[in-house]
mmCIF file of C-alpha atoms in Angstrom:
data_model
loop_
_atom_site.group_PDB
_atom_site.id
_atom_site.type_symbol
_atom_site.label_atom_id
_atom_site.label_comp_id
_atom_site.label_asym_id
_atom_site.label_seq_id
_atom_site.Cartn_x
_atom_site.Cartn_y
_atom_site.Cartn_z
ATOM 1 C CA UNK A 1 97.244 118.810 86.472
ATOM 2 C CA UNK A 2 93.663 119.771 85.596
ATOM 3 C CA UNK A 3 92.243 118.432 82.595
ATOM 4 C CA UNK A 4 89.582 120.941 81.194
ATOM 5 C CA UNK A 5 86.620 119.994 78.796
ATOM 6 C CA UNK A 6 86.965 122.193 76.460
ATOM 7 C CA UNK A 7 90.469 124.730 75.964
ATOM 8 C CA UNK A 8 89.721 128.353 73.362
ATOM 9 C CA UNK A 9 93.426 129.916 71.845
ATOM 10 C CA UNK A 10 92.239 133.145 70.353
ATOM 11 C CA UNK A 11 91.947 137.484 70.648
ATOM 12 C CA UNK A 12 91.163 138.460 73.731
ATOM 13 C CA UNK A 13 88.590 141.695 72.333
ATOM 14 C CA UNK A 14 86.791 143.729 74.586
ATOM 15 C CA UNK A 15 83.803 144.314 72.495
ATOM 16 C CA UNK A 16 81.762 147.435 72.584
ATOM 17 C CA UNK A 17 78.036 147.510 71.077
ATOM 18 C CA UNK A 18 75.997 150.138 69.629
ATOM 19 C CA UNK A 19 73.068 150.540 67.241
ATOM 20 C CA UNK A 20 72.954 152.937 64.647
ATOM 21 C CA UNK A 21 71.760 153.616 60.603
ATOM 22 C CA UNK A 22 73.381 153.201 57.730
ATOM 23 C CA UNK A 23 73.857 156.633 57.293
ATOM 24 C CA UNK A 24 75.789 156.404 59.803
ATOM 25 C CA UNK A 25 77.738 153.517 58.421
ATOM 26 C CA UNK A 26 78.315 155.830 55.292
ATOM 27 C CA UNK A 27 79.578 158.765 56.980
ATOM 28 C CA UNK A 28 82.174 156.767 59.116
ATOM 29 C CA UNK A 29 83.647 154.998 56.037
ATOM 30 C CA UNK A 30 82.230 151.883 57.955
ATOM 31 C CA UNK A 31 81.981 148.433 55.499
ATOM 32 C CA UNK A 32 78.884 146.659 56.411
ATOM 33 C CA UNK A 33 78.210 143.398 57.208
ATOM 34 C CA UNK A 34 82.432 142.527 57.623
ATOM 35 C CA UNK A 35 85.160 142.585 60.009
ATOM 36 C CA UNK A 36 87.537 145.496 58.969
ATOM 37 C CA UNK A 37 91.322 145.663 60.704
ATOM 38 C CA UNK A 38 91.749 149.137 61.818
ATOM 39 C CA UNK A 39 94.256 150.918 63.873
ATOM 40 C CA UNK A 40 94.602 152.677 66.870
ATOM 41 C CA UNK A 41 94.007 155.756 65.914
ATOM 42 C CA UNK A 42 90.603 155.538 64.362
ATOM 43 C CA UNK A 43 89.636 152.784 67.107
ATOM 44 C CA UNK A 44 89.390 155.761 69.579
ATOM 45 C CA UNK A 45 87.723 158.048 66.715
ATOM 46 C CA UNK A 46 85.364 155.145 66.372
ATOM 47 C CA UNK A 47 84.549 155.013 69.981
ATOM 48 C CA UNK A 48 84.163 158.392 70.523
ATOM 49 C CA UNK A 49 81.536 158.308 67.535
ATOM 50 C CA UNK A 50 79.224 155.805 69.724
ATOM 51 C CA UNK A 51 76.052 156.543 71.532
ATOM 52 C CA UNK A 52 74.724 154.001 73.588
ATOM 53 C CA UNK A 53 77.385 151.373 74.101
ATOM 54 C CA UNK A 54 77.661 147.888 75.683
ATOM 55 C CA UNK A 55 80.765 146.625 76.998
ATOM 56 C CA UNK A 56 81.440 142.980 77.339
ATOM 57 C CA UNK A 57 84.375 140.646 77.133
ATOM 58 C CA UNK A 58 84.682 138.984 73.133
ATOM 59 C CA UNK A 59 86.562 137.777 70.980
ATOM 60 C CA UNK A 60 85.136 135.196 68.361
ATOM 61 C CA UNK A 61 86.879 131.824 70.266
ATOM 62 C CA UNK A 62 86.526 133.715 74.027
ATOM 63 C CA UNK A 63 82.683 133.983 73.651
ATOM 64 C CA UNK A 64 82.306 130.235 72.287
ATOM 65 C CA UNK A 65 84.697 129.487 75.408
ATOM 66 C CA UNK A 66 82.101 131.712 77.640
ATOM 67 C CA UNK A 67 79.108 130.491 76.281
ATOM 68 C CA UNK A 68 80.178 126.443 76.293
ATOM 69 C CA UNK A 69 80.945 127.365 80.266
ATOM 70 C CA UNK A 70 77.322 128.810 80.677
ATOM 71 C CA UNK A 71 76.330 125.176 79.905
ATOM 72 C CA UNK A 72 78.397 123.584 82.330
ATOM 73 C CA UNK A 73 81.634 122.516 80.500
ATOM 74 C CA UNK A 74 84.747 122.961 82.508
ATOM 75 C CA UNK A 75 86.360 125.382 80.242
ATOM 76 C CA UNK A 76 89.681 127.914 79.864
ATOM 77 C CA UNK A 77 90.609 130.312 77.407
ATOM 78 C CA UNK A 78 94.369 131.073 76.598
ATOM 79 C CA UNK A 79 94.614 135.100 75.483
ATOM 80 C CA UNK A 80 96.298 138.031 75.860
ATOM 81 C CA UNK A 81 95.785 141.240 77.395
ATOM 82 C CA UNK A 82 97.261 144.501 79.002
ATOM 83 C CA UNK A 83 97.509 145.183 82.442
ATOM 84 C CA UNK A 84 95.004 148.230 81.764
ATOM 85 C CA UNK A 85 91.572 149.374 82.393
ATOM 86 C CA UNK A 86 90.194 146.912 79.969
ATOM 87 C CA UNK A 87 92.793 144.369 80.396
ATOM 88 C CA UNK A 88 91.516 144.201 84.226
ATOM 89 C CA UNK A 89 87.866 144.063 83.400
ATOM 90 C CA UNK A 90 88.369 141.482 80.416
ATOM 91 C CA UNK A 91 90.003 138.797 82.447
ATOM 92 C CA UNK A 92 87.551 139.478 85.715
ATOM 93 C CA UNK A 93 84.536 138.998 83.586
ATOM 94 C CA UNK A 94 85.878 136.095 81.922
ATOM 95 C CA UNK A 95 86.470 134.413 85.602
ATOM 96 C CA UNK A 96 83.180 135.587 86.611
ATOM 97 C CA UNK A 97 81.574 133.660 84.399
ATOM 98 C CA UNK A 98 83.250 130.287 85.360
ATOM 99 C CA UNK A 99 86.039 130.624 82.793
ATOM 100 C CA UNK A 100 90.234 129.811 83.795
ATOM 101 C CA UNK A 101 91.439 132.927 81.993
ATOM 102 C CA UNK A 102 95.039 131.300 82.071
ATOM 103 C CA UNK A 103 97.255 134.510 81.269
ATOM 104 C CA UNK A 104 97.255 136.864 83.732
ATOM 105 C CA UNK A 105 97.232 140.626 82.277
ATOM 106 C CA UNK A 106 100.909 141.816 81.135
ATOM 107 C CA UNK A 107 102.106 144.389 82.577
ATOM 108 C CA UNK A 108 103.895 147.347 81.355
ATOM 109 C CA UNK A 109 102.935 146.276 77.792
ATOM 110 C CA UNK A 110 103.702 148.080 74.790
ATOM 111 C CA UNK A 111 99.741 147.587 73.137
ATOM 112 C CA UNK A 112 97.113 148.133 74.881
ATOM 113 C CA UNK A 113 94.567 145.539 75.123
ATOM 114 C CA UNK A 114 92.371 144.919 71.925
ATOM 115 C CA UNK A 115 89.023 146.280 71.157
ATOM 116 C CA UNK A 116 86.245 145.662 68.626
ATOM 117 C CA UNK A 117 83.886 148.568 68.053
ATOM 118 C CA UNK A 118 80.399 146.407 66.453
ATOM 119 C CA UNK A 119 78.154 148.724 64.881
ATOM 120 C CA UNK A 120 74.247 146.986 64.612
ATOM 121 C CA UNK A 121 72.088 148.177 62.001
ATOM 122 C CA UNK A 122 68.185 147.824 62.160
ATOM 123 C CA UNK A 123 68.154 145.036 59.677
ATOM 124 C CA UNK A 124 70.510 142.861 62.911
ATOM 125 C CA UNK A 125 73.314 142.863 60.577
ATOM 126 C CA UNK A 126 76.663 143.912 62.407
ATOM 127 C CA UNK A 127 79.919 146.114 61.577
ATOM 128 C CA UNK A 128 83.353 145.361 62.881
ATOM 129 C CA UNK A 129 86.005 147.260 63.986
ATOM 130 C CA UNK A 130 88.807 145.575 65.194
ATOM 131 C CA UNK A 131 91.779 147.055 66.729
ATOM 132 C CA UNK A 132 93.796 144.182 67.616
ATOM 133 C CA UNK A 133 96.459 145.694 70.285
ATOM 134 C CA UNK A 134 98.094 142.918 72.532
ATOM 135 C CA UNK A 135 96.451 140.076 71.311
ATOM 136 C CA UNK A 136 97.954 139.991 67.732
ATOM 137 C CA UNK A 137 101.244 139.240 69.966
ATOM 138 C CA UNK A 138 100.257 136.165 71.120
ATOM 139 C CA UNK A 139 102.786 133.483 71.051
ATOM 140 C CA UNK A 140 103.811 129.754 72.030
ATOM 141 C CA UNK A 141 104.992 131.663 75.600
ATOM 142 C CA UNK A 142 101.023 132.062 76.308
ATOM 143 C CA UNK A 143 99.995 128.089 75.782
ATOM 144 C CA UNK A 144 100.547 126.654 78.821
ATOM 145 C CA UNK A 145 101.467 123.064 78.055
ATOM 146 C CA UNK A 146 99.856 121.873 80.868
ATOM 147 C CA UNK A 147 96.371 123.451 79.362
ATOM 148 C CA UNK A 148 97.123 122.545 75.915
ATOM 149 C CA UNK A 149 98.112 118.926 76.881
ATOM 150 C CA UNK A 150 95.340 118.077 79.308
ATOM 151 C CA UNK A 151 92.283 119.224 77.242
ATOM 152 C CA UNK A 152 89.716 117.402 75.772
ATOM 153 C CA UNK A 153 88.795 119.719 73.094
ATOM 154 C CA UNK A 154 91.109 122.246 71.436
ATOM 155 C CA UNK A 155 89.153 125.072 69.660
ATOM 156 C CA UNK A 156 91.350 127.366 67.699
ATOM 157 C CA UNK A 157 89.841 130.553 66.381
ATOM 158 C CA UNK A 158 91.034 131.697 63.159
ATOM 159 C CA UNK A 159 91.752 135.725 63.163
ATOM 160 C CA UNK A 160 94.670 134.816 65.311
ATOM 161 C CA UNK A 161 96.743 133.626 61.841
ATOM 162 C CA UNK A 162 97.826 136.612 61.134
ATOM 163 C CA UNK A 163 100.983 136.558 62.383
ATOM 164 C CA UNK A 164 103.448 133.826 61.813
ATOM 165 C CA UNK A 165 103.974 133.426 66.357
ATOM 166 C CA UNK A 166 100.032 133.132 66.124
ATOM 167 C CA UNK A 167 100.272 129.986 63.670
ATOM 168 C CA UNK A 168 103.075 128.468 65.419
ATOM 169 C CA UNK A 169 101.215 128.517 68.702
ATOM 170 C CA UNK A 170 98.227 127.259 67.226
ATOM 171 C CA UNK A 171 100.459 124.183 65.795
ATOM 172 C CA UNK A 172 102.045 123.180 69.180
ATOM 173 C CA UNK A 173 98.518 123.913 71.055
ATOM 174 C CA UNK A 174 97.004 121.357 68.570
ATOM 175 C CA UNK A 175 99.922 119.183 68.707
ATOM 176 C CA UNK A 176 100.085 119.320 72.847
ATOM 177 C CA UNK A 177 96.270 118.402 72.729
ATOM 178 C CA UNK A 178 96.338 115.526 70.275
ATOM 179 C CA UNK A 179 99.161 114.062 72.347
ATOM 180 C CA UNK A 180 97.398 114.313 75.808
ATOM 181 C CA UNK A 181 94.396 112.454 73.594
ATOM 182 C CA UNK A 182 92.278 115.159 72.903
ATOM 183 C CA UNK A 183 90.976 116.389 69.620
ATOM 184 C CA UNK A 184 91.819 119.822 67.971
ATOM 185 C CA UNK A 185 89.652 121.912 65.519
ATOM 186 C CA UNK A 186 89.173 125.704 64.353
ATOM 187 C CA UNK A 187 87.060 128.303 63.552
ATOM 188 C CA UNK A 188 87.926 129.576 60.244
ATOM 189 C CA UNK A 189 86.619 133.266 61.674
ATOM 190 C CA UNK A 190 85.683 134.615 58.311
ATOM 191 C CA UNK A 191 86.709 134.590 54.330
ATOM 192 C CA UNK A 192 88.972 137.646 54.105
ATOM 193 C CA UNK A 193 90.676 135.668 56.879
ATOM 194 C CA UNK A 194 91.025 132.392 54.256
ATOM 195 C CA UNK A 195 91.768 134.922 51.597
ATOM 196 C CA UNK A 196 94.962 135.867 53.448
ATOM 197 C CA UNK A 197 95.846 132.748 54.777
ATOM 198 C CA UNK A 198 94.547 129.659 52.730
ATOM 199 C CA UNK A 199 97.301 127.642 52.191
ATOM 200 C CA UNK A 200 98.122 127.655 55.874
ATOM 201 C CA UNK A 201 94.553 126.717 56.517
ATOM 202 C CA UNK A 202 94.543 123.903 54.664
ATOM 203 C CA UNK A 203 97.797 122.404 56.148
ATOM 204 C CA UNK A 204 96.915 122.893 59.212
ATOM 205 C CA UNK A 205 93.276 121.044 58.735
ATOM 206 C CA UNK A 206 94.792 118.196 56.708
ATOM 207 C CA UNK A 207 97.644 117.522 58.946
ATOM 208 C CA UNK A 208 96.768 118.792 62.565
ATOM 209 C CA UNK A 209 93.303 118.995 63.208
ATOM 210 C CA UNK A 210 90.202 116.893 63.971
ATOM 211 C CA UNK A 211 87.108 118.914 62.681
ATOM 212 C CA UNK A 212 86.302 122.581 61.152
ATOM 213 C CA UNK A 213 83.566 125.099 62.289
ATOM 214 C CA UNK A 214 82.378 127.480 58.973
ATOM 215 C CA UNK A 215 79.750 129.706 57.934
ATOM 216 C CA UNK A 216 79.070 128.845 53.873
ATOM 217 C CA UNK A 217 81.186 131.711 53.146
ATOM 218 C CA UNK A 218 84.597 130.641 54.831
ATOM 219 C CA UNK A 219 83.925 127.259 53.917
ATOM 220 C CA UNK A 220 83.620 127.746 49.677
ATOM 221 C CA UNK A 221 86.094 130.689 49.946
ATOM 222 C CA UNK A 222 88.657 127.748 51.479
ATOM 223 C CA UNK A 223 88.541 126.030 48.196
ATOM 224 C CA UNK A 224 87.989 129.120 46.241
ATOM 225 C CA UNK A 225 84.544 127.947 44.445
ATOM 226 C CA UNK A 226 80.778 128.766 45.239
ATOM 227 C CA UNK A 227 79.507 125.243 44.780
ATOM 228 C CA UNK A 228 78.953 125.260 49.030
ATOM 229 C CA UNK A 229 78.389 120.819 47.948
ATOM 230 C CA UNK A 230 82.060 120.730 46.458
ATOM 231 C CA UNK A 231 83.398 122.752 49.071
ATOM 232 C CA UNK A 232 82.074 120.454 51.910
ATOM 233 C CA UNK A 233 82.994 117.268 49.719
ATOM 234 C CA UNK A 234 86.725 118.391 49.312
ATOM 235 C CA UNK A 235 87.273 119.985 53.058
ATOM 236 C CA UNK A 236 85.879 116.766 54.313
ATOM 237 C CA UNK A 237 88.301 114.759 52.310
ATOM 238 C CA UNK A 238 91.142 116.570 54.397
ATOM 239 C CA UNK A 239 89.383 116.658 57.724
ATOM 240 C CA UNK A 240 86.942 113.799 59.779
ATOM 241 C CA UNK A 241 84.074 116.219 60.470
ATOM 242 C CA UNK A 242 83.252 118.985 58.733
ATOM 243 C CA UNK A 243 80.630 121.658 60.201
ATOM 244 C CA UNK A 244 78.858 124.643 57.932
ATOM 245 C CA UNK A 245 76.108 127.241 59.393
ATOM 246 C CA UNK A 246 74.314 128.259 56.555
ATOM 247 C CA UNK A 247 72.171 131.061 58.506
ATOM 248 C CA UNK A 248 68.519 130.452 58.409
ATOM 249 C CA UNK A 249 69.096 127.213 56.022
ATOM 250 C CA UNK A 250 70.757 125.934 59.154
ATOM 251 C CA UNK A 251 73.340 123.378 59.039
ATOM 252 C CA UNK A 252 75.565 120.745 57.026
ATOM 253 C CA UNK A 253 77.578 118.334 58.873
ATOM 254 C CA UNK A 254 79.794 115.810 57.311
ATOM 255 C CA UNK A 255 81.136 113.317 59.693
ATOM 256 C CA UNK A 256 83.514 110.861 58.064
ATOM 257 C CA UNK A 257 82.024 111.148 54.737
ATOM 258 C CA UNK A 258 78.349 111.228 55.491
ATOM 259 C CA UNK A 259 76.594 114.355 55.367
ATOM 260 C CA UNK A 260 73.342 115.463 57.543
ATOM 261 C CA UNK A 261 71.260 118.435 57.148
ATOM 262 C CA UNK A 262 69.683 120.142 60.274
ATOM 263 C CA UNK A 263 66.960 122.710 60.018
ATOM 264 C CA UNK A 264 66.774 125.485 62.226
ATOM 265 C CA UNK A 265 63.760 127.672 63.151
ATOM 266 C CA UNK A 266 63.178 131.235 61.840
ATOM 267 C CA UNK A 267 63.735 133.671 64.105
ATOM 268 C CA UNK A 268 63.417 137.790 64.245
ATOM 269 C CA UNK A 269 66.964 138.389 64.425
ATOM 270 C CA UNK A 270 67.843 141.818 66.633
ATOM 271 C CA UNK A 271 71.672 141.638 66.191
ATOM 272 C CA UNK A 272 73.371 138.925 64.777
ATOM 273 C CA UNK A 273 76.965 139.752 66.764
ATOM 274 C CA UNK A 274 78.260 136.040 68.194
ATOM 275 C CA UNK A 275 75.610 134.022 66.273
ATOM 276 C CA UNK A 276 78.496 131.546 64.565
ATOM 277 C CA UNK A 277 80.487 132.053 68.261
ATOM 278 C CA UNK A 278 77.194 130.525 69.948
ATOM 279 C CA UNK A 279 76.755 127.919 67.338
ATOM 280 C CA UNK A 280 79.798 126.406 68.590
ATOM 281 C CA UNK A 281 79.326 126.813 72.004
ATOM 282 C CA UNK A 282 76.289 124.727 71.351
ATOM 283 C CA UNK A 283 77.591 122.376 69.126
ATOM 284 C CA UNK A 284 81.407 121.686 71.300
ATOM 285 C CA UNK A 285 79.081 121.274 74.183
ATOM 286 C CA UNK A 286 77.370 118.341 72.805
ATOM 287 C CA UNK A 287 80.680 117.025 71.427
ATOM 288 C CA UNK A 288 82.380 117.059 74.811
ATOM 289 C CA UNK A 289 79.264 115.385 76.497
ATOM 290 C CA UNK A 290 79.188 112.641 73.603
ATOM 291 C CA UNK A 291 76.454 113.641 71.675
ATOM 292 C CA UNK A 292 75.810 112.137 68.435
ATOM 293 C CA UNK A 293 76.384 114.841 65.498
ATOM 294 C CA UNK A 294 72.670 115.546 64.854
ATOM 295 C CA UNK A 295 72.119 116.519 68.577
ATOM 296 C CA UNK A 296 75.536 118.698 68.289
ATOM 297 C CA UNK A 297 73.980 120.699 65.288
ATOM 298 C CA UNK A 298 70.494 121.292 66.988
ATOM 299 C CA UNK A 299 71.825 122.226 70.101
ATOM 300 C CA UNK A 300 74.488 124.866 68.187
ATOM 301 C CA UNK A 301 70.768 126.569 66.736
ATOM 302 C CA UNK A 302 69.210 126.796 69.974
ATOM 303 C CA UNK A 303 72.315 128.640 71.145
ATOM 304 C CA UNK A 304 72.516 131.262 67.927
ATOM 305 C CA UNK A 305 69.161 131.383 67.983
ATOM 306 C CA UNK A 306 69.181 132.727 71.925
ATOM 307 C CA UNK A 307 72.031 135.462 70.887
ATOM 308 C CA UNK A 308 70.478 137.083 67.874
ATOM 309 C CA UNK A 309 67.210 137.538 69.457
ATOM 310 C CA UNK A 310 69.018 140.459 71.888
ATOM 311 C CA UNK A 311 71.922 142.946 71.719
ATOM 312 C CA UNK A 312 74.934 141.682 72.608
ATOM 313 C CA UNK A 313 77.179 138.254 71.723
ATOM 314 C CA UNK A 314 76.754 136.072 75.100
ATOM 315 C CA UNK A 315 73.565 134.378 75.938
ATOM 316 C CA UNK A 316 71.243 136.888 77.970
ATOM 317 C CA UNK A 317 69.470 133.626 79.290
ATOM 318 C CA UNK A 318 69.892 130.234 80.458
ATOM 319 C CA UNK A 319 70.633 128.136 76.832
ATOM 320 C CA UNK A 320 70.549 125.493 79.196
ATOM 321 C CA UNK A 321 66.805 125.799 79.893
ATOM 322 C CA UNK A 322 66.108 126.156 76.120
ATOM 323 C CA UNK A 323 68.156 122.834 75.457
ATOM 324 C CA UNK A 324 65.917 121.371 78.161
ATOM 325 C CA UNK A 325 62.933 122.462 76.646
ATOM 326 C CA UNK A 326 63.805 120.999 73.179
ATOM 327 C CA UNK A 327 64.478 118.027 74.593
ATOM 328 C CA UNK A 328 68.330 117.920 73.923
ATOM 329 C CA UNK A 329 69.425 117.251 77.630
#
């Protein structure tokens, strides 16, 4: 059996792109700045609405996975999608780019296979819109035991709690990868996410998980407070290492009590879609290669700080290179 590097569980979202105002934002009834659940309906009316769009494979966990590949990790991603148009191009792209997309397309599914239409205002900040389709479905059936059990890193991705089959396969893809000696950790995705589901979270960081990826938001939204200090004190009391992206303060880390600080540099940010996604990518890159924590962190900036400086939320350059050139490799 092959024993992978690093294993994603999350939405498999094909993710179309477009810039546009705020005006536009208004007249759509768009929220800006969030992740709004929509349905299928208004998904297409969405689309339609688009000008210039870019089409790439996404999903918060599924880009991490993509971009954590890029570097040279041998990487999978368990997800689901339809045997359709998109379905097809999702789970070629991922392969292209070096990925084991272990679940081949289903076919003659009743959902078709999920979309997130990301609308990027001047100011870089982005608008989702996420029909979620197929992959809401996902279930212990789709974690292959053999992947789960034989990976060195399990990263979960948040958004996928929504249904109860979603939490359960999280559970026994955490469990499978603990057993086989790996460790296990999540993305907590975003704070209307911890809104719906915090109780769950917190079980499932206390009692089967090794570390937590959050922005400051998701992370003082966990413990319902906006002291981001307490919030990093009491999730690390539940969890061994504890990870917070604070945008351009750059990042905490608490790592069996002890807490770092790592600055990152300023940068013109053009769209900030898959900045948190990249972060990880950097930072679960330096974890699987045994980098100390500090190294994790900086190499997690160099990697958001590639993907906000284009359209888009996969590197659009070697992050390789750029590690090289700051001296992390």
């Amino acid at each position: 059996m092959k024993t992978y590097q690093l294993v994603g569980i999350g939405n498999a979202v094909g993710d179309v792109i477009t810039q546009c105002d705020d005006a536009f934002l208004t007249e759509k009834n768009i929220d800006k700045g969030i992740m709004q659940l929509i349905e299928q309906d208004r998904s297409q009316d969405l689309y339609d609405a688009m000008g210039d769009r870019v089409q790439t494979p996404g999903g918060s966990v599924a880009n991490t996975i993509a971009g954590a590949g890029a570097l040279g990790l041998d990487a999978a991603f368990i997800g689901r999608v339809c045997d359709d148009d998109l379905g097809q191009f999702y789970a070629k792209a991922m392969q292209d780019d070096g990925i084991d997309f272990v679940n081949p397309p289903v076919q003659d599914g009743d959902l078709p296979t999920s979309r997130c239409m990301i609308f990027v205002t001047p100011d870089a900040e982005r608008s989702l819109n996420t029909y979620l389709g197929i992959s809401s479905e996902l279930s212990s059936d789709d974690v292959p035991v053999e992947v789960a059990g034989n990976a060195q890193i399990m990263f979960l991705e948040g958004y996928l709690f929504d249904k109860d089959k979603g939490k359960t396969a999280f559970m026994e893809a955490a469990r499978s990868a603990r057993a086989g000696g790996g460790k296990a950790g999540i993305s907590i995705s975003d704070p209307f996410c911890v809104e719906r589901h915090r109780d769950d979270f917190l079980s499932l960081i206390k009692n089967d998980l090794d570390f937590v990826i959050g922005n400051e938001a998701e992370l003082t939204s966990l413990f319902q407070t906006k002291d981001l200090d307490e919030a990093l004190t009491k999730t690390a009391e539940i969890c061994d290492l504890v990870v917070c992206t604070r945008s351009a303060e750059g990042v905490s880390v608490v790592e069996n009590g002890t807490r770092i600080d790592v600055p990152t540099e300023k940068i013109q940010a053009v769209d900030t879609t898959g900045a948190g996604d990249q972060f990880a990518a950097g930072f679960l890159f330096g974890m699987a290669t045994g980098r100390d924590v500090e190294v994790c962190a900086k190499m997690g900036c160099v990697a958001a700080g590639e993907v906000i400086s284009h359209i888009g939320p996969r590197p659009a350059v070697s992050v390789r290179d750029l590690l090289n050139a700051a001296g992390l490799l």
